[in-house]
């Protein structure tokens, strides 16, 4: 008898054979591109730690959306940078806020494109936390009303999906209740269900100007060593009415993505965050890694773990590569 009878290398011999047994696919359909909106006209300010990513005024946002749509990317997610910040995050729920204006403008020009809005207070509060602060504490329940009002203002502006990222307990239910009450029962909620207190968010805070002015976010975002808690968080958001659950960050938490895929029959998203992007860009700039290949391998690993939707700053590059 010849040994071994089964030789896995047989099916790896050339690209056509490899193509035929490939188990996971990545398509532009899987990608969601994050954008940062500022007030004004003609504003295009590159984020130092995120090459190729800009803070843009609405005109620039429209240009980016046209480009994404042409590349086959079905959706963008918007983060707003306000004119003024205050303790109550007033611009978060202002109909004339940067995000609200951008949503309306995109839907006007590319009505088929899905516009998702990030719902949180940290870009809008002067202290940079995701909720109302009293005596140095981030209050849960009083924050819910402001989050729900923000989500409603996004829906009223035309947002297709609202995506709460604050990690307050009960916010999905609070948002669902208000949306339903106000006639937006068809607006889905993409919940940042499992969001870890991660050092990988560093470059984003420059982009969104949302660095906390005191303390950190560990009293509301999840502790990185925890995995069973991730399942409880996701179960709660699903019970409260989430239509999509998300894990954030993606690459250091592929086990969590796989665990959620296994447990819940729900659309699953993962956020390939700023630090994951910047490290690959930096490695490429230094000539230490082939950044394009590392990008594609990273994105396929997130798909393989089980995420159907990937929020990523690589969306346009990856779509171009796939095209
Ligand atoms: Zn926040």
PDB file of C-alpha atoms and ligand atoms in Angstrom:
ATOM      1  CA  UNK A   1       0.000   0.000   0.000  1.00  0.00           C
ATOM      2  CA  UNK A   2       1.171   3.448  -0.891  1.00  0.00           C
ATOM      3  CA  UNK A   3       1.423   6.036   1.869  1.00  0.00           C
ATOM      4  CA  UNK A   4      -0.202   8.482   2.164  1.00  0.00           C
ATOM      5  CA  UNK A   5      -3.318   7.701   0.132  1.00  0.00           C
ATOM      6  CA  UNK A   6      -4.798  11.150   0.651  1.00  0.00           C
ATOM      7  CA  UNK A   7      -2.453  13.942  -0.364  1.00  0.00           C
ATOM      8  CA  UNK A   8      -3.956  17.402   0.324  1.00  0.00           C
ATOM      9  CA  UNK A   9      -1.383  18.997  -1.997  1.00  0.00           C
ATOM     10  CA  UNK A  10      -3.097  17.441  -5.036  1.00  0.00           C
ATOM     11  CA  UNK A  11      -5.839  20.041  -4.917  1.00  0.00           C
ATOM     12  CA  UNK A  12      -3.401  22.921  -4.436  1.00  0.00           C
ATOM     13  CA  UNK A  13      -1.364  22.309  -7.571  1.00  0.00           C
ATOM     14  CA  UNK A  14      -2.555  25.243  -9.618  1.00  0.00           C
ATOM     15  CA  UNK A  15      -4.718  28.328  -9.269  1.00  0.00           C
ATOM     16  CA  UNK A  16      -7.720  26.823 -11.074  1.00  0.00           C
ATOM     17  CA  UNK A  17      -7.823  23.834  -8.702  1.00  0.00           C
ATOM     18  CA  UNK A  18      -7.355  26.143  -5.728  1.00  0.00           C
ATOM     19  CA  UNK A  19     -10.185  28.327  -6.989  1.00  0.00           C
ATOM     20  CA  UNK A  20     -12.484  25.279  -7.191  1.00  0.00           C
ATOM     21  CA  UNK A  21     -11.957  24.222  -3.559  1.00  0.00           C
ATOM     22  CA  UNK A  22     -11.818  27.710  -2.063  1.00  0.00           C
ATOM     23  CA  UNK A  23     -14.174  27.762   0.928  1.00  0.00           C
ATOM     24  CA  UNK A  24     -14.545  31.453   1.694  1.00  0.00           C
ATOM     25  CA  UNK A  25     -15.247  34.339  -0.671  1.00  0.00           C
ATOM     26  CA  UNK A  26     -14.881  38.044  -0.233  1.00  0.00           C
ATOM     27  CA  UNK A  27     -16.900  40.341  -2.449  1.00  0.00           C
ATOM     28  CA  UNK A  28     -17.534  44.099  -2.442  1.00  0.00           C
ATOM     29  CA  UNK A  29     -21.033  43.093  -1.204  1.00  0.00           C
ATOM     30  CA  UNK A  30     -19.418  42.307   2.156  1.00  0.00           C
ATOM     31  CA  UNK A  31     -17.873  45.750   2.605  1.00  0.00           C
ATOM     32  CA  UNK A  32     -19.034  48.898   4.399  1.00  0.00           C
ATOM     33  CA  UNK A  33     -16.942  52.070   4.159  1.00  0.00           C
ATOM     34  CA  UNK A  34     -16.692  54.428   7.176  1.00  0.00           C
ATOM     35  CA  UNK A  35     -16.713  58.190   6.520  1.00  0.00           C
ATOM     36  CA  UNK A  36     -16.108  61.211   8.788  1.00  0.00           C
ATOM     37  CA  UNK A  37     -18.342  64.236   8.135  1.00  0.00           C
ATOM     38  CA  UNK A  38     -17.483  67.812   9.067  1.00  0.00           C
ATOM     39  CA  UNK A  39     -19.323  71.096   8.504  1.00  0.00           C
ATOM     40  CA  UNK A  40     -18.319  73.447   5.725  1.00  0.00           C
ATOM     41  CA  UNK A  41     -17.545  73.250   2.041  1.00  0.00           C
ATOM     42  CA  UNK A  42     -14.525  71.809   0.261  1.00  0.00           C
ATOM     43  CA  UNK A  43     -13.041  70.461   3.501  1.00  0.00           C
ATOM     44  CA  UNK A  44     -10.682  67.520   2.964  1.00  0.00           C
ATOM     45  CA  UNK A  45      -8.394  66.994   5.942  1.00  0.00           C
ATOM     46  CA  UNK A  46      -6.269  63.846   5.985  1.00  0.00           C
ATOM     47  CA  UNK A  47      -6.019  61.982   9.280  1.00  0.00           C
ATOM     48  CA  UNK A  48      -2.322  61.746  10.078  1.00  0.00           C
ATOM     49  CA  UNK A  49      -2.421  58.249  11.539  1.00  0.00           C
ATOM     50  CA  UNK A  50      -4.774  56.911   8.834  1.00  0.00           C
ATOM     51  CA  UNK A  51      -3.271  57.570   5.391  1.00  0.00           C
ATOM     52  CA  UNK A  52      -5.973  57.793   2.708  1.00  0.00           C
ATOM     53  CA  UNK A  53      -8.733  58.574   5.228  1.00  0.00           C
ATOM     54  CA  UNK A  54     -10.118  62.113   5.477  1.00  0.00           C
ATOM     55  CA  UNK A  55     -12.502  64.303   7.403  1.00  0.00           C
ATOM     56  CA  UNK A  56     -14.806  65.552   4.652  1.00  0.00           C
ATOM     57  CA  UNK A  57     -17.521  68.125   4.219  1.00  0.00           C
ATOM     58  CA  UNK A  58     -20.754  66.954   2.582  1.00  0.00           C
ATOM     59  CA  UNK A  59     -19.506  67.651  -0.976  1.00  0.00           C
ATOM     60  CA  UNK A  60     -16.504  65.371  -0.405  1.00  0.00           C
ATOM     61  CA  UNK A  61     -18.702  62.734   1.237  1.00  0.00           C
ATOM     62  CA  UNK A  62     -20.868  62.630  -1.887  1.00  0.00           C
ATOM     63  CA  UNK A  63     -17.770  62.125  -4.037  1.00  0.00           C
ATOM     64  CA  UNK A  64     -16.627  59.225  -1.839  1.00  0.00           C
ATOM     65  CA  UNK A  65     -20.093  57.649  -1.975  1.00  0.00           C
ATOM     66  CA  UNK A  66     -20.176  57.830  -5.763  1.00  0.00           C
ATOM     67  CA  UNK A  67     -16.780  56.138  -5.883  1.00  0.00           C
ATOM     68  CA  UNK A  68     -17.868  53.410  -3.422  1.00  0.00           C
ATOM     69  CA  UNK A  69     -21.093  52.787  -5.317  1.00  0.00           C
ATOM     70  CA  UNK A  70     -19.203  52.487  -8.626  1.00  0.00           C
ATOM     71  CA  UNK A  71     -16.885  49.935  -6.985  1.00  0.00           C
ATOM     72  CA  UNK A  72     -19.871  47.830  -5.894  1.00  0.00           C
ATOM     73  CA  UNK A  73     -19.728  48.729  -2.201  1.00  0.00           C
ATOM     74  CA  UNK A  74     -23.357  48.733  -1.026  1.00  0.00           C
ATOM     75  CA  UNK A  75     -23.089  50.830   2.131  1.00  0.00           C
ATOM     76  CA  UNK A  76     -21.268  53.537   4.050  1.00  0.00           C
ATOM     77  CA  UNK A  77     -21.338  54.349   7.767  1.00  0.00           C
ATOM     78  CA  UNK A  78     -21.173  57.987   8.832  1.00  0.00           C
ATOM     79  CA  UNK A  79     -19.493  59.540  11.872  1.00  0.00           C
ATOM     80  CA  UNK A  80     -20.148  63.216  12.580  1.00  0.00           C
ATOM     81  CA  UNK A  81     -17.820  65.906  13.823  1.00  0.00           C
ATOM     82  CA  UNK A  82     -19.879  68.772  15.289  1.00  0.00           C
ATOM     83  CA  UNK A  83     -19.365  72.524  15.197  1.00  0.00           C
ATOM     84  CA  UNK A  84     -19.513  72.734  18.983  1.00  0.00           C
ATOM     85  CA  UNK A  85     -19.261  70.195  21.769  1.00  0.00           C
ATOM     86  CA  UNK A  86     -21.168  70.425  25.051  1.00  0.00           C
ATOM     87  CA  UNK A  87     -22.015  68.192  28.038  1.00  0.00           C
ATOM     88  CA  UNK A  88     -25.385  67.179  26.517  1.00  0.00           C
ATOM     89  CA  UNK A  89     -24.020  66.320  23.030  1.00  0.00           C
ATOM     90  CA  UNK A  90     -26.581  68.699  21.483  1.00  0.00           C
ATOM     91  CA  UNK A  91     -25.483  68.295  17.867  1.00  0.00           C
ATOM     92  CA  UNK A  92     -25.906  64.507  18.074  1.00  0.00           C
ATOM     93  CA  UNK A  93     -29.688  64.984  17.745  1.00  0.00           C
ATOM     94  CA  UNK A  94     -29.772  68.317  15.894  1.00  0.00           C
ATOM     95  CA  UNK A  95     -31.582  68.071  12.522  1.00  0.00           C
ATOM     96  CA  UNK A  96     -28.914  70.438  11.152  1.00  0.00           C
ATOM     97  CA  UNK A  97     -26.043  68.312  12.445  1.00  0.00           C
ATOM     98  CA  UNK A  98     -23.229  67.274  10.112  1.00  0.00           C
ATOM     99  CA  UNK A  99     -24.412  63.654   9.890  1.00  0.00           C
ATOM    100  CA  UNK A 100     -28.070  64.521   9.382  1.00  0.00           C
ATOM    101  CA  UNK A 101     -27.163  66.846   6.492  1.00  0.00           C
ATOM    102  CA  UNK A 102     -24.825  64.288   4.912  1.00  0.00           C
ATOM    103  CA  UNK A 103     -27.445  61.512   5.079  1.00  0.00           C
ATOM    104  CA  UNK A 104     -30.021  63.638   3.286  1.00  0.00           C
ATOM    105  CA  UNK A 105     -27.486  64.683   0.646  1.00  0.00           C
ATOM    106  CA  UNK A 106     -26.357  61.102  -0.093  1.00  0.00           C
ATOM    107  CA  UNK A 107     -29.920  59.770  -0.303  1.00  0.00           C
ATOM    108  CA  UNK A 108     -30.696  62.582  -2.711  1.00  0.00           C
ATOM    109  CA  UNK A 109     -27.882  61.661  -5.117  1.00  0.00           C
ATOM    110  CA  UNK A 110     -27.588  57.855  -4.716  1.00  0.00           C
ATOM    111  CA  UNK A 111     -30.921  56.724  -3.269  1.00  0.00           C
ATOM    112  CA  UNK A 112     -30.071  53.001  -3.583  1.00  0.00           C
ATOM    113  CA  UNK A 113     -26.943  53.261  -1.464  1.00  0.00           C
ATOM    114  CA  UNK A 114     -27.464  52.101   2.107  1.00  0.00           C
ATOM    115  CA  UNK A 115     -26.517  54.824   4.556  1.00  0.00           C
ATOM    116  CA  UNK A 116     -25.759  53.654   8.075  1.00  0.00           C
ATOM    117  CA  UNK A 117     -25.250  56.180  10.862  1.00  0.00           C
ATOM    118  CA  UNK A 118     -23.153  55.667  13.942  1.00  0.00           C
ATOM    119  CA  UNK A 119     -25.224  56.585  16.989  1.00  0.00           C
ATOM    120  CA  UNK A 120     -23.130  57.756  19.928  1.00  0.00           C
ATOM    121  CA  UNK A 121     -22.440  60.870  21.968  1.00  0.00           C
ATOM    122  CA  UNK A 122     -18.634  60.825  22.287  1.00  0.00           C
ATOM    123  CA  UNK A 123     -17.931  62.933  19.194  1.00  0.00           C
ATOM    124  CA  UNK A 124     -20.424  65.510  20.474  1.00  0.00           C
ATOM    125  CA  UNK A 125     -19.666  65.773  24.205  1.00  0.00           C
ATOM    126  CA  UNK A 126     -17.019  68.189  25.504  1.00  0.00           C
ATOM    127  CA  UNK A 127     -15.741  65.470  27.872  1.00  0.00           C
ATOM    128  CA  UNK A 128     -15.517  62.904  25.056  1.00  0.00           C
ATOM    129  CA  UNK A 129     -17.446  60.136  26.809  1.00  0.00           C
ATOM    130  CA  UNK A 130     -20.282  58.156  25.222  1.00  0.00           C
ATOM    131  CA  UNK A 131     -22.865  59.198  27.819  1.00  0.00           C
ATOM    132  CA  UNK A 132     -23.966  61.904  30.226  1.00  0.00           C
ATOM    133  CA  UNK A 133     -21.409  62.470  32.991  1.00  0.00           C
ATOM    134  CA  UNK A 134     -22.169  63.301  36.613  1.00  0.00           C
ATOM    135  CA  UNK A 135     -19.451  63.485  39.279  1.00  0.00           C
ATOM    136  CA  UNK A 136     -17.039  61.638  37.027  1.00  0.00           C
ATOM    137  CA  UNK A 137     -19.517  58.773  36.430  1.00  0.00           C
ATOM    138  CA  UNK A 138     -20.926  57.899  33.010  1.00  0.00           C
ATOM    139  CA  UNK A 139     -24.677  57.588  33.637  1.00  0.00           C
ATOM    140  CA  UNK A 140     -26.536  54.805  31.850  1.00  0.00           C
ATOM    141  CA  UNK A 141     -30.275  55.474  31.899  1.00  0.00           C
ATOM    142  CA  UNK A 142     -30.296  59.254  31.329  1.00  0.00           C
ATOM    143  CA  UNK A 143     -28.050  58.642  28.296  1.00  0.00           C
ATOM    144  CA  UNK A 144     -30.590  56.334  26.631  1.00  0.00           C
ATOM    145  CA  UNK A 145     -33.006  59.155  25.853  1.00  0.00           C
ATOM    146  CA  UNK A 146     -30.328  61.165  24.036  1.00  0.00           C
ATOM    147  CA  UNK A 147     -29.196  58.124  22.065  1.00  0.00           C
ATOM    148  CA  UNK A 148     -32.766  57.396  21.014  1.00  0.00           C
ATOM    149  CA  UNK A 149     -33.276  61.035  19.975  1.00  0.00           C
ATOM    150  CA  UNK A 150     -30.046  60.873  17.935  1.00  0.00           C
ATOM    151  CA  UNK A 151     -31.156  57.683  16.177  1.00  0.00           C
ATOM    152  CA  UNK A 152     -34.565  59.213  15.434  1.00  0.00           C
ATOM    153  CA  UNK A 153     -32.989  62.348  13.941  1.00  0.00           C
ATOM    154  CA  UNK A 154     -30.862  60.131  11.677  1.00  0.00           C
ATOM    155  CA  UNK A 155     -33.912  58.138  10.566  1.00  0.00           C
ATOM    156  CA  UNK A 156     -35.792  61.391   9.911  1.00  0.00           C
ATOM    157  CA  UNK A 157     -32.890  62.572   7.754  1.00  0.00           C
ATOM    158  CA  UNK A 158     -33.216  59.370   5.716  1.00  0.00           C
ATOM    159  CA  UNK A 159     -30.739  56.914   7.287  1.00  0.00           C
ATOM    160  CA  UNK A 160     -31.365  53.313   6.195  1.00  0.00           C
ATOM    161  CA  UNK A 161     -29.818  51.711   9.299  1.00  0.00           C
ATOM    162  CA  UNK A 162     -28.873  53.183  12.686  1.00  0.00           C
ATOM    163  CA  UNK A 163     -25.890  51.751  14.543  1.00  0.00           C
ATOM    164  CA  UNK A 164     -25.560  52.437  18.290  1.00  0.00           C
ATOM    165  CA  UNK A 165     -21.922  52.138  19.435  1.00  0.00           C
ATOM    166  CA  UNK A 166     -22.113  53.530  22.976  1.00  0.00           C
ATOM    167  CA  UNK A 167     -22.374  50.264  24.967  1.00  0.00           C
ATOM    168  CA  UNK A 168     -24.978  51.636  27.422  1.00  0.00           C
ATOM    169  CA  UNK A 169     -27.265  48.885  28.741  1.00  0.00           C
ATOM    170  CA  UNK A 170     -30.735  48.925  27.204  1.00  0.00           C
ATOM    171  CA  UNK A 171     -30.004  51.297  24.342  1.00  0.00           C
ATOM    172  CA  UNK A 172     -31.233  49.019  21.560  1.00  0.00           C
ATOM    173  CA  UNK A 173     -34.656  48.746  23.219  1.00  0.00           C
ATOM    174  CA  UNK A 174     -34.782  52.509  23.858  1.00  0.00           C
ATOM    175  CA  UNK A 175     -33.965  53.251  20.203  1.00  0.00           C
ATOM    176  CA  UNK A 176     -36.400  50.601  18.893  1.00  0.00           C
ATOM    177  CA  UNK A 177     -39.229  52.014  21.065  1.00  0.00           C
ATOM    178  CA  UNK A 178     -38.765  55.592  19.904  1.00  0.00           C
ATOM    179  CA  UNK A 179     -38.324  54.657  16.229  1.00  0.00           C
ATOM    180  CA  UNK A 180     -41.500  52.552  16.328  1.00  0.00           C
ATOM    181  CA  UNK A 181     -43.434  55.271  18.125  1.00  0.00           C
ATOM    182  CA  UNK A 182     -42.417  57.851  15.528  1.00  0.00           C
ATOM    183  CA  UNK A 183     -43.275  55.719  12.493  1.00  0.00           C
ATOM    184  CA  UNK A 184     -39.831  54.288  11.710  1.00  0.00           C
ATOM    185  CA  UNK A 185     -40.583  50.654  12.451  1.00  0.00           C
ATOM    186  CA  UNK A 186     -38.893  49.673   9.154  1.00  0.00           C
ATOM    187  CA  UNK A 187     -35.515  51.144  10.136  1.00  0.00           C
ATOM    188  CA  UNK A 188     -33.123  48.344  11.166  1.00  0.00           C
ATOM    189  CA  UNK A 189     -30.685  48.598  14.074  1.00  0.00           C
ATOM    190  CA  UNK A 190     -27.092  47.434  13.651  1.00  0.00           C
ATOM    191  CA  UNK A 191     -25.922  47.047  17.253  1.00  0.00           C
ATOM    192  CA  UNK A 192     -22.292  47.314  18.235  1.00  0.00           C
ATOM    193  CA  UNK A 193     -23.225  44.405  20.500  1.00  0.00           C
ATOM    194  CA  UNK A 194     -19.742  43.300  21.452  1.00  0.00           C
ATOM    195  CA  UNK A 195     -17.429  46.281  21.675  1.00  0.00           C
ATOM    196  CA  UNK A 196     -14.207  45.903  23.573  1.00  0.00           C
ATOM    197  CA  UNK A 197     -12.280  48.664  25.368  1.00  0.00           C
ATOM    198  CA  UNK A 198      -9.482  48.417  22.816  1.00  0.00           C
ATOM    199  CA  UNK A 199      -6.189  50.200  22.223  1.00  0.00           C
ATOM    200  CA  UNK A 200      -6.799  49.553  18.509  1.00  0.00           C
ATOM    201  CA  UNK A 201      -9.168  52.567  18.435  1.00  0.00           C
ATOM    202  CA  UNK A 202      -6.271  55.047  18.800  1.00  0.00           C
ATOM    203  CA  UNK A 203      -6.196  56.495  15.269  1.00  0.00           C
ATOM    204  CA  UNK A 204     -10.037  56.710  15.115  1.00  0.00           C
ATOM    205  CA  UNK A 205     -10.040  59.125  18.041  1.00  0.00           C
ATOM    206  CA  UNK A 206      -7.948  61.516  15.990  1.00  0.00           C
ATOM    207  CA  UNK A 207     -10.358  61.045  13.055  1.00  0.00           C
ATOM    208  CA  UNK A 208     -13.537  61.513  15.094  1.00  0.00           C
ATOM    209  CA  UNK A 209     -12.012  63.934  17.612  1.00  0.00           C
ATOM    210  CA  UNK A 210     -13.508  61.814  20.380  1.00  0.00           C
ATOM    211  CA  UNK A 211     -10.689  61.213  22.881  1.00  0.00           C
ATOM    212  CA  UNK A 212     -12.095  61.099  26.436  1.00  0.00           C
ATOM    213  CA  UNK A 213     -10.896  64.146  28.392  1.00  0.00           C
ATOM    214  CA  UNK A 214     -10.659  62.147  31.624  1.00  0.00           C
ATOM    215  CA  UNK A 215     -10.435  58.460  32.456  1.00  0.00           C
ATOM    216  CA  UNK A 216     -11.143  55.798  29.847  1.00  0.00           C
ATOM    217  CA  UNK A 217     -14.090  53.766  28.527  1.00  0.00           C
ATOM    218  CA  UNK A 218     -13.537  50.600  30.541  1.00  0.00           C
ATOM    219  CA  UNK A 219     -16.633  51.154  32.701  1.00  0.00           C
ATOM    220  CA  UNK A 220     -18.893  50.632  29.671  1.00  0.00           C
ATOM    221  CA  UNK A 221     -16.923  48.886  26.915  1.00  0.00           C
ATOM    222  CA  UNK A 222     -16.031  45.234  27.374  1.00  0.00           C
ATOM    223  CA  UNK A 223     -12.931  43.838  29.048  1.00  0.00           C
ATOM    224  CA  UNK A 224     -10.751  42.179  26.347  1.00  0.00           C
ATOM    225  CA  UNK A 225     -10.207  38.858  28.194  1.00  0.00           C
ATOM    226  CA  UNK A 226     -13.972  38.102  28.253  1.00  0.00           C
ATOM    227  CA  UNK A 227     -15.655  35.747  25.789  1.00  0.00           C
ATOM    228  CA  UNK A 228     -18.801  34.308  27.446  1.00  0.00           C
ATOM    229  CA  UNK A 229     -19.795  37.876  28.331  1.00  0.00           C
ATOM    230  CA  UNK A 230     -19.752  38.607  24.583  1.00  0.00           C
ATOM    231  CA  UNK A 231     -22.480  36.002  24.077  1.00  0.00           C
ATOM    232  CA  UNK A 232     -24.591  37.562  26.840  1.00  0.00           C
ATOM    233  CA  UNK A 233     -24.149  41.041  25.318  1.00  0.00           C
ATOM    234  CA  UNK A 234     -25.197  39.801  21.881  1.00  0.00           C
ATOM    235  CA  UNK A 235     -28.187  37.868  23.292  1.00  0.00           C
ATOM    236  CA  UNK A 236     -29.401  41.010  25.089  1.00  0.00           C
ATOM    237  CA  UNK A 237     -29.171  43.191  21.983  1.00  0.00           C
ATOM    238  CA  UNK A 238     -31.015  40.572  19.921  1.00  0.00           C
ATOM    239  CA  UNK A 239     -33.750  40.358  22.581  1.00  0.00           C
ATOM    240  CA  UNK A 240     -34.025  44.152  22.532  1.00  0.00           C
ATOM    241  CA  UNK A 241     -34.578  44.145  18.770  1.00  0.00           C
ATOM    242  CA  UNK A 242     -31.185  44.359  17.053  1.00  0.00           C
ATOM    243  CA  UNK A 243     -31.341  43.336  13.381  1.00  0.00           C
ATOM    244  CA  UNK A 244     -27.567  43.010  12.937  1.00  0.00           C
ATOM    245  CA  UNK A 245     -25.005  42.346  15.674  1.00  0.00           C
ATOM    246  CA  UNK A 246     -21.428  43.546  15.439  1.00  0.00           C
ATOM    247  CA  UNK A 247     -18.107  42.614  16.982  1.00  0.00           C
ATOM    248  CA  UNK A 248     -15.502  45.379  17.339  1.00  0.00           C
ATOM    249  CA  UNK A 249     -12.498  45.226  16.812  1.00  0.00           C
ATOM    250  CA  UNK A 250     -12.240  42.362  14.314  1.00  0.00           C
ATOM    251  CA  UNK A 251      -8.772  40.793  13.988  1.00  0.00           C
ATOM    252  CA  UNK A 252      -7.868  40.430  17.693  1.00  0.00           C
ATOM    253  CA  UNK A 253     -11.384  39.013  18.280  1.00  0.00           C
ATOM    254  CA  UNK A 254     -11.860  36.470  15.479  1.00  0.00           C
ATOM    255  CA  UNK A 255     -12.685  33.829  18.110  1.00  0.00           C
ATOM    256  CA  UNK A 256     -15.564  36.023  19.298  1.00  0.00           C
ATOM    257  CA  UNK A 257     -16.873  36.479  15.738  1.00  0.00           C
ATOM    258  CA  UNK A 258     -16.778  32.688  15.277  1.00  0.00           C
ATOM    259  CA  UNK A 259     -18.525  32.125  18.623  1.00  0.00           C
ATOM    260  CA  UNK A 260     -21.345  34.531  17.704  1.00  0.00           C
ATOM    261  CA  UNK A 261     -21.677  32.958  14.241  1.00  0.00           C
ATOM    262  CA  UNK A 262     -22.035  29.589  15.910  1.00  0.00           C
ATOM    263  CA  UNK A 263     -24.569  30.710  18.507  1.00  0.00           C
ATOM    264  CA  UNK A 264     -26.876  33.181  16.755  1.00  0.00           C
ATOM    265  CA  UNK A 265     -28.746  32.979  13.454  1.00  0.00           C
ATOM    266  CA  UNK A 266     -28.469  36.712  12.909  1.00  0.00           C
ATOM    267  CA  UNK A 267     -26.678  38.884  10.355  1.00  0.00           C
ATOM    268  CA  UNK A 268     -23.198  39.414  11.764  1.00  0.00           C
ATOM    269  CA  UNK A 269     -20.885  42.359  11.192  1.00  0.00           C
ATOM    270  CA  UNK A 270     -17.306  43.009  12.283  1.00  0.00           C
ATOM    271  CA  UNK A 271     -15.464  46.312  12.500  1.00  0.00           C
ATOM    272  CA  UNK A 272     -11.925  46.145  11.140  1.00  0.00           C
ATOM    273  CA  UNK A 273     -10.895  49.200  13.190  1.00  0.00           C
ATOM    274  CA  UNK A 274      -8.505  52.096  12.671  1.00  0.00           C
ATOM    275  CA  UNK A 275      -5.549  50.516  14.495  1.00  0.00           C
ATOM    276  CA  UNK A 276      -5.826  47.366  12.381  1.00  0.00           C
ATOM    277  CA  UNK A 277      -5.771  49.586   9.282  1.00  0.00           C
ATOM    278  CA  UNK A 278      -2.959  51.872  10.409  1.00  0.00           C
ATOM    279  CA  UNK A 279      -0.615  49.037  11.413  1.00  0.00           C
ATOM    280  CA  UNK A 280      -0.906  47.415   7.985  1.00  0.00           C
ATOM    281  CA  UNK A 281      -0.421  50.787   6.269  1.00  0.00           C
ATOM    282  CA  UNK A 282       2.625  51.525   8.437  1.00  0.00           C
ATOM    283  CA  UNK A 283       4.123  48.088   7.806  1.00  0.00           C
ATOM    284  CA  UNK A 284       3.704  48.631   4.070  1.00  0.00           C
ATOM    285  CA  UNK A 285       5.227  52.109   4.212  1.00  0.00           C
ATOM    286  CA  UNK A 286       8.273  50.748   6.027  1.00  0.00           C
ATOM    287  CA  UNK A 287       8.566  47.991   3.427  1.00  0.00           C
ATOM    288  CA  UNK A 288       8.250  45.339   6.150  1.00  0.00           C
ATOM    289  CA  UNK A 289       5.113  43.659   4.764  1.00  0.00           C
ATOM    290  CA  UNK A 290       3.249  43.602   1.456  1.00  0.00           C
ATOM    291  CA  UNK A 291       0.365  45.713   2.696  1.00  0.00           C
ATOM    292  CA  UNK A 292      -2.040  44.761  -0.108  1.00  0.00           C
ATOM    293  CA  UNK A 293      -1.614  41.025   0.503  1.00  0.00           C
ATOM    294  CA  UNK A 294      -1.834  41.481   4.277  1.00  0.00           C
ATOM    295  CA  UNK A 295      -5.017  43.534   3.772  1.00  0.00           C
ATOM    296  CA  UNK A 296      -6.682  40.825   1.669  1.00  0.00           C
ATOM    297  CA  UNK A 297      -5.593  38.037   4.034  1.00  0.00           C
ATOM    298  CA  UNK A 298      -6.951  40.006   7.015  1.00  0.00           C
ATOM    299  CA  UNK A 299     -10.313  40.646   5.349  1.00  0.00           C
ATOM    300  CA  UNK A 300     -10.753  37.021   4.267  1.00  0.00           C
ATOM    301  CA  UNK A 301      -9.927  35.889   7.824  1.00  0.00           C
ATOM    302  CA  UNK A 302     -12.788  38.040   9.134  1.00  0.00           C
ATOM    303  CA  UNK A 303     -15.106  36.454   6.541  1.00  0.00           C
ATOM    304  CA  UNK A 304     -13.829  32.978   7.428  1.00  0.00           C
ATOM    305  CA  UNK A 305     -14.544  33.633  11.121  1.00  0.00           C
ATOM    306  CA  UNK A 306     -18.166  34.221  10.081  1.00  0.00           C
ATOM    307  CA  UNK A 307     -18.811  37.926   9.551  1.00  0.00           C
ATOM    308  CA  UNK A 308     -20.992  38.691   6.525  1.00  0.00           C
ATOM    309  CA  UNK A 309     -20.432  42.431   6.772  1.00  0.00           C
ATOM    310  CA  UNK A 310     -17.054  44.077   7.302  1.00  0.00           C
ATOM    311  CA  UNK A 311     -16.778  47.740   8.218  1.00  0.00           C
ATOM    312  CA  UNK A 312     -13.324  48.674   6.967  1.00  0.00           C
ATOM    313  CA  UNK A 313     -11.205  51.622   5.867  1.00  0.00           C
ATOM    314  CA  UNK A 314      -9.818  49.201   3.266  1.00  0.00           C
ATOM    315  CA  UNK A 315     -13.229  48.896   1.555  1.00  0.00           C
ATOM    316  CA  UNK A 316     -12.322  50.879  -1.582  1.00  0.00           C
ATOM    317  CA  UNK A 317      -8.850  49.323  -1.956  1.00  0.00           C
ATOM    318  CA  UNK A 318     -10.204  45.818  -1.436  1.00  0.00           C
ATOM    319  CA  UNK A 319     -13.093  46.377  -3.878  1.00  0.00           C
ATOM    320  CA  UNK A 320     -10.591  47.657  -6.452  1.00  0.00           C
ATOM    321  CA  UNK A 321      -8.411  44.589  -5.885  1.00  0.00           C
ATOM    322  CA  UNK A 322     -11.424  42.290  -6.283  1.00  0.00           C
ATOM    323  CA  UNK A 323     -12.746  44.161  -9.330  1.00  0.00           C
TER     324      UNK A 323
HETATM  325 ZN1  LIG B   1     -18.890  56.706  21.729  1.00  0.00          ZN
END
